[in-house]
Coordinates of C-alpha atoms in Angstrom, one line a residue:
X97 CA 9.0 -24.1 6.7
X98 CA 7.8 -27.7 6.5
X99 CA 5.6 -27.0 9.5
X100 CA 4.3 -23.8 7.9
X101 CA 3.4 -25.6 4.7
X102 CA 1.2 -27.8 6.7
X103 CA -0.5 -25.0 8.7
X104 CA -3.7 -24.4 6.7
X105 CA -4.8 -20.9 7.8
X106 CA -3.1 -17.9 9.4
X107 CA -3.0 -14.1 9.5
X108 CA 0.0 -11.7 9.6
X109 CA -0.5 -8.2 11.1
X110 CA 2.2 -5.7 10.2
X111 CA 2.5 -2.1 9.1
X112 CA 3.5 -1.3 5.5
X113 CA 7.3 -1.5 5.2
X114 CA 7.6 -4.5 7.5
X115 CA 8.0 -7.0 4.7
X116 CA 4.7 -8.8 4.6
X117 CA 5.0 -9.4 0.8
X118 CA 8.5 -10.9 0.8
X119 CA 7.6 -13.1 3.8
X120 CA 4.5 -14.5 1.9
X121 CA 6.5 -14.9 -1.3
X122 CA 9.3 -16.7 0.6
X123 CA 6.7 -19.1 2.0
X124 CA 5.1 -19.6 -1.5
X125 CA 8.6 -20.2 -3.0
X126 CA 9.2 -22.9 -0.4
X127 CA 5.8 -24.4 -0.9
X128 CA 6.2 -24.8 -4.6
X129 CA 10.0 -25.3 -5.2
X130 CA 10.9 -27.3 -2.1
X131 CA 7.9 -28.8 -0.5
X132 CA 6.5 -29.8 -3.9
X133 CA 3.0 -28.2 -4.1
X134 CA 1.8 -28.7 -7.7
X135 CA -1.4 -26.6 -7.5
X136 CA -0.8 -22.9 -8.1
X137 CA -1.3 -20.1 -5.5
X138 CA -3.4 -17.0 -5.8
X139 CA -2.6 -13.6 -4.3
X140 CA -5.5 -11.2 -4.0
X141 CA -4.7 -7.5 -3.8
X142 CA -5.8 -4.0 -4.9
X143 CA -5.3 -3.5 -8.6
X144 CA -2.0 -1.6 -8.7
X145 CA -0.5 -4.0 -6.1
X146 CA -1.7 -7.1 -8.0
X147 CA -0.5 -5.8 -11.3
X148 CA 2.9 -4.5 -10.3
X149 CA 4.0 -4.9 -6.7
X150 CA 4.1 -8.7 -6.2
X151 CA 5.9 -9.5 -9.4
X152 CA 8.4 -6.7 -8.8
X153 CA 9.0 -7.7 -5.2
X154 CA 9.8 -11.3 -6.3
X155 CA 12.4 -9.8 -8.8
X156 CA 14.2 -7.8 -6.0
X157 CA 15.3 -10.8 -4.0
X158 CA 18.0 -13.3 -5.0
X159 CA 16.3 -16.2 -3.3
X160 CA 13.1 -15.6 -5.2
X161 CA 14.5 -15.5 -8.7
X162 CA 13.0 -18.9 -9.5
X163 CA 9.5 -17.9 -8.5
X164 CA 7.4 -16.7 -11.4
X165 CA 4.5 -14.4 -10.6
X166 CA 1.8 -13.7 -13.2
X167 CA -0.8 -11.0 -12.8
X168 CA -4.3 -11.8 -13.9
X169 CA -5.4 -8.2 -14.8
X170 CA -6.5 -6.1 -17.7
X171 CA -9.2 -6.9 -20.3
X172 CA -11.0 -10.3 -20.2
X173 CA -8.9 -11.5 -23.1
X174 CA -5.7 -10.5 -21.3
X175 CA -6.8 -12.2 -18.1
X176 CA -7.7 -15.4 -20.0
X177 CA -4.3 -15.3 -21.6
X178 CA -2.6 -15.0 -18.2
X179 CA -4.5 -18.0 -16.9
X180 CA -3.3 -20.1 -19.8
X181 CA 0.3 -19.5 -18.8
X182 CA 1.7 -22.0 -16.3
X183 CA 3.2 -20.5 -13.2
X184 CA 3.3 -21.3 -9.4
X185 CA 1.9 -17.9 -8.3
X186 CA -0.9 -15.7 -9.9
X187 CA -2.1 -12.3 -8.6
X188 CA -5.4 -10.6 -9.3
X189 CA -7.4 -7.7 -7.9
X190 CA -10.5 -8.2 -5.7
X191 CA -12.7 -6.7 -8.4
X192 CA -12.0 -9.7 -10.6
X193 CA -13.1 -12.3 -8.1
X194 CA -16.6 -12.9 -9.6
X195 CA -15.1 -13.2 -13.1
X196 CA -12.4 -15.6 -11.8
X197 CA -14.8 -17.8 -10.1
X198 CA -17.0 -18.0 -13.2
X199 CA -13.9 -19.1 -15.3
X200 CA -14.0 -22.4 -13.3
X201 CA -17.7 -23.2 -13.2
X202 CA -18.0 -26.9 -13.9
X203 CA -14.2 -27.2 -13.4
X204 CA -11.9 -27.8 -10.5
X205 CA -10.8 -24.6 -8.6
X206 CA -7.0 -24.7 -9.4
X207 CA -5.6 -22.6 -6.5
X208 CA -4.6 -24.6 -3.4
X209 CA -3.3 -21.5 -1.5
X210 CA -4.8 -18.0 -1.3
X211 CA -3.1 -15.0 0.1
X212 CA -5.4 -12.1 0.8
X213 CA -3.3 -8.9 0.8
X214 CA -5.1 -6.0 2.6
X215 CA -7.5 -8.6 3.9
X216 CA -9.7 -5.8 5.4
X217 CA -11.4 -5.8 2.0
X218 CA -13.1 -9.0 3.3
X219 CA -14.4 -7.5 6.5
X220 CA -17.9 -6.9 5.2
X221 CA -18.5 -10.6 4.4
X222 CA -21.6 -12.1 5.8
X223 CA -23.0 -15.6 5.2
X224 CA -26.2 -14.4 3.6
X225 CA -25.4 -10.9 2.6
X226 CA -22.4 -8.6 1.9
X227 CA -20.4 -7.9 -1.2
X228 CA -20.6 -10.1 -4.3
X229 CA -16.8 -10.4 -4.4
X230 CA -16.5 -11.8 -1.0
X231 CA -19.4 -14.1 -1.6
X232 CA -17.8 -15.4 -4.7
X233 CA -14.6 -16.1 -2.8
X234 CA -16.5 -17.7 0.1
X235 CA -17.9 -20.4 -2.3
X236 CA -14.4 -21.8 -2.7
X237 CA -12.6 -20.7 0.5
X238 CA -13.2 -23.8 2.5
X239 CA -14.2 -26.4 -0.1
X240 CA -11.3 -26.0 -2.5
X241 CA -8.6 -23.9 -0.8
X242 CA -6.2 -25.8 1.4
X243 CA -4.2 -22.9 2.8
X244 CA -5.3 -19.3 3.5
X245 CA -3.1 -16.3 4.6
X246 CA -4.5 -12.9 5.5
X247 CA -2.1 -9.9 5.3
X248 CA -3.0 -6.5 6.8
X249 CA -1.5 -3.7 8.8
X250 CA -4.8 -2.7 10.3
X251 CA -7.0 -5.7 11.0
X252 CA -9.6 -3.7 13.0
X253 CA -9.1 0.0 12.1
X254 CA -12.8 0.7 12.5
X255 CA -13.3 -1.6 15.6
X256 CA -13.4 -5.2 16.5
X257 CA -16.4 -5.8 14.2
X258 CA -13.9 -5.7 11.3
X259 CA -12.5 -9.0 12.4
X260 CA -15.4 -11.4 11.9
X261 CA -15.5 -11.3 8.0
X262 CA -11.7 -11.7 7.6
X263 CA -11.5 -14.5 10.2
X264 CA -14.3 -16.4 8.6
X265 CA -12.0 -17.1 5.6
X266 CA -9.5 -18.6 8.1
X267 CA -11.7 -20.9 10.1
X268 CA -15.3 -20.7 8.9
X269 CA -16.5 -19.1 12.2
X270 CA -14.8 -21.6 14.5
X271 CA -13.2 -18.9 16.8
X272 CA -15.5 -15.9 16.5
X273 CA -18.9 -17.5 15.8
X274 CA -20.4 -19.3 12.9
X275 CA -22.5 -16.2 12.0
X276 CA -21.9 -12.5 12.4
X277 CA -25.1 -12.4 14.5
X278 CA -23.6 -14.9 16.9
X279 CA -20.4 -12.8 17.0
X280 CA -22.4 -9.7 17.8
X281 CA -24.5 -11.3 20.4
X282 CA -21.5 -12.6 22.4
X283 CA -19.3 -9.5 22.5
X284 CA -21.5 -6.5 21.8
X285 CA -24.5 -4.7 23.3
X286 CA -26.6 -1.9 21.9
X287 CA -27.8 1.4 23.3
X288 CA -30.4 3.7 21.9
X289 CA -29.0 7.0 20.4
X290 CA -30.3 10.0 18.5
X291 CA -28.4 10.6 15.3
X292 CA -26.4 13.9 15.5
X293 CA -27.3 14.9 11.9
X294 CA -30.8 13.6 11.2
X295 CA -31.8 13.6 14.9
X296 CA -33.6 10.3 14.2
X297 CA -33.5 7.6 16.9
X298 CA -31.3 4.6 16.3
X299 CA -29.0 2.1 18.0
X300 CA -25.2 2.1 18.5
X301 CA -23.0 -1.0 19.2
X302 CA -21.1 -1.0 22.5
X303 CA -18.1 -3.3 23.0
X304 CA -18.6 -5.4 26.1
X305 CA -15.7 -5.1 28.7
X306 CA -14.5 -8.7 28.2
X307 CA -14.6 -8.6 24.4
X308 CA -11.1 -7.3 23.6
X309 CA -9.2 -9.9 25.7
X310 CA -11.5 -12.8 24.7
X311 CA -11.3 -12.1 21.0
X312 CA -7.5 -11.7 21.1
X313 CA -7.1 -15.0 23.0
X314 CA -9.3 -16.8 20.5
X315 CA -7.2 -15.6 17.5
X316 CA -3.8 -15.9 19.1
X317 CA -3.1 -19.4 17.6
X318 CA -3.6 -18.3 14.0
X319 CA -2.3 -14.7 14.1
X320 CA 1.2 -13.3 13.9
X321 CA 1.8 -9.7 14.8
X322 CA 5.1 -8.1 13.9
X323 CA 6.1 -5.3 16.2
X324 CA 8.7 -2.9 14.7
X325 CA 10.5 -2.6 18.1
X326 CA 11.5 -6.3 17.8
X327 CA 13.1 -6.0 14.4
X328 CA 14.4 -2.4 13.9
X329 CA 16.5 0.2 15.7
X330 CA 13.9 2.8 16.4
X331 CA 16.6 5.5 16.1
X332 CA 16.4 5.1 12.3
X333 CA 13.2 5.5 10.2
X334 CA 11.8 2.3 8.6
X335 CA 12.1 3.1 4.9
X336 CA 9.7 1.6 2.4
X337 CA 9.8 2.3 -1.4
X338 CA 6.4 2.0 -3.0
X339 CA 6.9 1.5 -6.8
X340 CA 4.4 2.5 -9.4
X341 CA 4.4 1.7 -13.1
X342 CA 3.7 4.4 -15.6
X343 CA 0.8 3.5 -18.0
X344 CA 2.0 2.9 -21.5
X345 CA 0.6 6.3 -22.8
X346 CA 2.4 8.2 -20.0
X347 CA 5.6 6.1 -20.6
X348 CA 5.7 7.2 -24.2
X349 CA 5.4 10.9 -23.3
X350 CA 8.0 10.4 -20.5
X351 CA 10.5 8.9 -22.9
X352 CA 10.1 12.0 -25.2
X353 CA 10.8 14.3 -22.2
X354 CA 13.9 12.3 -21.3
X355 CA 15.3 12.6 -24.9
X356 CA 14.7 16.3 -24.8
X357 CA 16.5 16.5 -21.4
X358 CA 19.4 14.6 -22.7
X359 CA 19.7 16.9 -25.7
X360 CA 19.8 19.9 -23.4
X361 CA 22.5 18.5 -21.1
X362 CA 24.7 16.4 -23.4
X363 CA 28.1 17.9 -24.1
X364 CA 27.5 20.9 -21.9
X365 CA 28.8 21.9 -18.5
X366 CA 25.6 22.2 -16.6
X367 CA 25.6 23.5 -13.1
X368 CA 23.8 21.3 -10.6
X369 CA 21.0 23.8 -10.1
X370 CA 20.3 24.0 -13.8
X371 CA 20.5 20.3 -14.3
X372 CA 17.9 19.8 -11.6
X373 CA 15.7 22.5 -13.1
X374 CA 15.8 20.9 -16.5
X375 CA 14.6 17.6 -15.0
X376 CA 11.4 19.1 -13.6
X377 CA 9.2 18.1 -16.5
X378 CA 10.3 14.5 -16.0
X379 CA 9.6 14.7 -12.3
X380 CA 6.2 16.2 -13.0
X381 CA 5.4 13.4 -15.4
X382 CA 6.5 10.8 -12.8
X383 CA 4.0 12.4 -10.4
X384 CA 1.2 12.4 -12.9
X385 CA 0.7 15.9 -14.2
X386 CA 2.8 18.1 -16.5
X387 CA 2.7 21.9 -16.8
X388 CA 2.0 23.3 -20.3
X389 CA 4.0 25.9 -22.1
X390 CA 2.4 28.8 -20.3
X391 CA 3.9 27.5 -17.0
X392 CA 0.5 28.0 -15.2
X393 CA -1.9 25.3 -16.5
X394 CA -1.2 21.6 -16.3
X395 CA -2.6 18.4 -17.7
X396 CA -3.0 15.1 -15.8
X397 CA -1.4 12.1 -17.5
X398 CA -1.8 9.3 -14.9
X399 CA -3.1 8.6 -11.3
X400 CA -0.7 5.9 -10.3
X401 CA 0.8 7.7 -7.3
X402 CA -2.6 8.9 -6.1
X403 CA -3.8 5.2 -6.2
X404 CA -0.7 4.1 -4.3
X405 CA -1.3 6.8 -1.6
X406 CA -4.9 5.7 -1.3
X407 CA -3.8 2.1 -0.7
X408 CA -1.2 3.2 1.8
X409 CA -3.8 5.3 3.7
X410 CA -6.2 2.3 3.8
X411 CA -3.5 0.0 5.1
X412 CA -2.4 2.3 7.9
X413 CA -5.8 2.7 9.4
X414 CA -6.6 5.9 11.3
X415 CA -3.0 6.9 11.8
X416 CA -2.3 10.3 10.2
X417 CA 0.2 10.5 7.2
X418 CA 2.2 13.6 6.5
X419 CA 2.4 13.7 2.7
X420 CA 5.2 15.8 1.1
X421 CA 4.3 17.2 -2.4
X422 CA 6.4 19.2 -4.8
X423 CA 4.3 21.0 -7.4
X424 CA 1.0 23.0 -7.1
X425 CA -0.5 20.5 -9.5
X426 CA 0.4 17.8 -6.9
X427 CA -1.6 19.6 -4.2
X428 CA -4.5 20.3 -6.5
X429 CA -4.8 16.6 -7.4
X430 CA -4.3 15.4 -3.9
X431 CA -7.0 17.7 -2.6
X432 CA -9.4 16.5 -5.4
X433 CA -8.8 12.8 -4.6
X434 CA -8.7 13.3 -0.9
X435 CA -11.1 16.3 -0.1
X436 CA -10.8 15.6 3.6
X437 CA -7.0 16.0 3.5
X438 CA -5.5 19.0 5.4
X439 CA -3.4 21.6 3.6
X440 CA -0.7 22.5 6.1
X441 CA 0.1 25.8 4.3
X442 CA -3.3 27.1 5.6
X443 CA -3.5 28.1 9.2
X444 CA -6.8 26.1 9.8
X445 CA -5.2 23.0 8.2
X446 CA -2.1 23.3 10.4
X447 CA -4.2 23.9 13.5
X448 CA -6.3 20.8 12.8
X449 CA -3.2 18.7 12.3
X450 CA -1.7 20.0 15.5
X451 CA -4.8 18.8 17.2
X452 CA -4.4 15.4 15.7
X453 CA -7.3 15.7 13.3
X454 CA -7.5 14.3 9.8
X455 CA -5.9 11.3 8.0
X456 CA -3.8 12.9 5.3
X457 CA -1.7 16.1 5.9
X458 CA -0.4 17.8 2.8
X459 CA 2.8 19.8 3.2
X460 CA 5.5 21.3 0.9
X461 CA 9.0 20.6 2.3
X462 CA 10.0 24.2 1.8
X463 CA 7.3 25.3 4.2
X464 CA 8.1 22.6 6.8
X465 CA 11.1 24.2 8.4
X466 CA 11.6 25.9 11.7
X467 CA 8.5 27.0 13.5
X468 CA 6.5 23.9 12.7
X469 CA 6.4 21.9 15.9
X470 CA 3.8 19.6 17.4
X471 CA 3.0 17.2 14.5
X472 CA 5.0 14.4 16.1
X473 CA 2.5 14.1 18.9
X474 CA 0.0 12.6 16.5
X475 CA 2.0 11.4 13.5
X476 CA 4.9 9.0 12.9
X477 CA 4.4 8.3 9.2
X478 CA 5.7 10.4 6.3
X479 CA 5.0 9.7 2.6
X480 CA 6.9 11.5 -0.2
X481 CA 4.3 11.7 -3.0
X482 CA 6.9 13.6 -5.0
X483 CA 10.7 13.4 -5.2
X484 CA 12.9 16.5 -5.1
X485 CA 16.6 17.0 -5.6
X486 CA 17.0 19.3 -2.6
X487 CA 18.4 17.2 0.3
X488 CA 17.8 19.9 2.8
X489 CA 14.1 19.8 2.0
X490 CA 14.0 16.1 2.5
X491 CA 15.7 16.4 6.0
X492 CA 13.5 19.4 6.9
X493 CA 10.2 17.6 6.4
X494 CA 11.5 14.4 8.1
X495 CA 12.6 16.5 11.1
X496 CA 8.9 17.4 11.7
X497 CA 8.0 13.8 12.7
X498 CA 11.3 12.0 12.8
X499 CA 12.8 9.7 15.5
X500 CA 14.2 12.5 17.6
X501 CA 10.9 14.3 17.6
X502 CA 9.1 11.1 18.7
X503 CA 11.5 10.8 21.6
X504 CA 11.0 14.4 22.5
X505 CA 7.3 13.8 22.5
X506 CA 7.8 10.8 24.9
X507 CA 6.7 8.2 22.3
X508 CA 8.7 5.0 21.8
X509 CA 7.5 4.2 18.4
X510 CA 9.0 3.8 14.9
X511 CA 8.9 6.3 12.2
X512 CA 7.7 5.0 8.8
X513 CA 9.1 6.7 5.7
X514 CA 7.4 5.8 2.4
X515 CA 8.8 7.0 -0.9
X516 CA 6.3 6.7 -3.8
X517 CA 8.5 6.2 -6.8
X518 CA 7.7 5.8 -10.5
X519 CA 9.8 2.9 -11.8
X520 CA 12.4 3.6 -14.5
X521 CA 12.2 7.3 -14.1
X522 CA 14.3 10.1 -12.6
X523 CA 12.4 9.5 -9.4
X524 CA 14.8 6.6 -8.8
X525 CA 17.8 9.0 -9.2
X526 CA 16.4 11.3 -6.6
X527 CA 16.1 8.5 -4.1
X528 CA 19.7 7.4 -5.0
X529 CA 20.9 10.9 -4.4
X530 CA 19.6 10.9 -0.9
X531 CA 21.6 7.8 -0.2
X532 CA 24.8 8.7 -2.0
X533 CA 24.8 12.5 -1.9
X534 CA 26.2 12.5 -5.5
X535 CA 25.8 15.6 -7.6
X536 CA 22.6 16.0 -9.7
X537 CA 24.7 16.6 -12.8
X538 CA 26.7 13.4 -12.3
X539 CA 23.6 11.3 -11.7
X540 CA 21.7 12.7 -14.6
X541 CA 24.5 12.3 -17.1
X542 CA 25.2 8.7 -16.2
X543 CA 21.5 7.9 -16.3
X544 CA 20.7 9.6 -19.6
X545 CA 23.8 8.1 -21.3
X546 CA 22.6 4.7 -20.2
X547 CA 19.2 5.5 -21.6
X548 CA 20.7 6.6 -24.9

């Protein structure tokens, strides 16, 4: 760790669920509490991750209990108040970068270490052009920041060109060229093409034969790639729980539903099926939309799970994700947010998925039983957008792309299983039921009595 504290710049490439956040936090904990760094560290991340995930992750681990993480998010007044609090680690979203830089005009930049989570957001940086956020960050990156860590699962999902902007924040162009033009000139050529839609002439970049090997060799000394095969038994899925926080308005409504649920169950012998049925409103609220009294129309109350899925999709690059939903409102909202997603209940959607097309595949566990075969050839990632009490449904959808299916397809690769869970809701009970196989009634009664 002492050596790591002195290494100024590095990148970690690993898929979601491989523990990038806890690795970075462990390093920051050592840096501040053992090595003695007195300047704070800054973590950059998408809004939901900056607001919730990093602080929650620190709270999960015994060895990180002494590491305080403060999010710099919200209104300008809330952000300023967060900056006034003294802590070793702060987090903020990329959208706040210009504002954050402006807070220290005429003052010393306080953050000695920067961790760029989902560093592909920096891929568009250019010295004299590109996004204003990356430009704001570039003004301090090499003058005032002593250590820099990039974290991403897909460093070059759209090709090798994605690497220059991210790497510049590590070495100011030392390895891949001082400018993007120099980078292009060395490893790319161009051919004339006719656009398939507009039919107008243009040029298209072509990667030169030697580019891949040379770029990898140049980055080898500052990049760490985590291969799941080196750390996990591929016979078991790699499970990753993605936690979301209900907004305050949704939290108030959720608590009202919990109290109503408790009233219906308390003091009564409720069969497991009925207990599960009575909890549906709470599960709907956790997902983000609740059905109204007519049982047909629904109202959206938050988008936290949609935001989390969008971030997961970005971090996994082009690899398809099989998304398990529960309610019709889930599917409607998923299709609205991700119009290119495939609905596996439609023949054309299933056919496209079987051919390996599309990024997000929406499937209901009840319709993912026998007769659905072939998804495993193109997909090894499953995300549960919604949680459901039915253990058979969970196993049924996992069986479509699970470890055994991967082996049958001749693919030696891990299966990633992501549960998108609303914190402090019945979602957490459903996940616990999968692990313990306890009865729905038992779990609900214990949970609701604790709430009361």
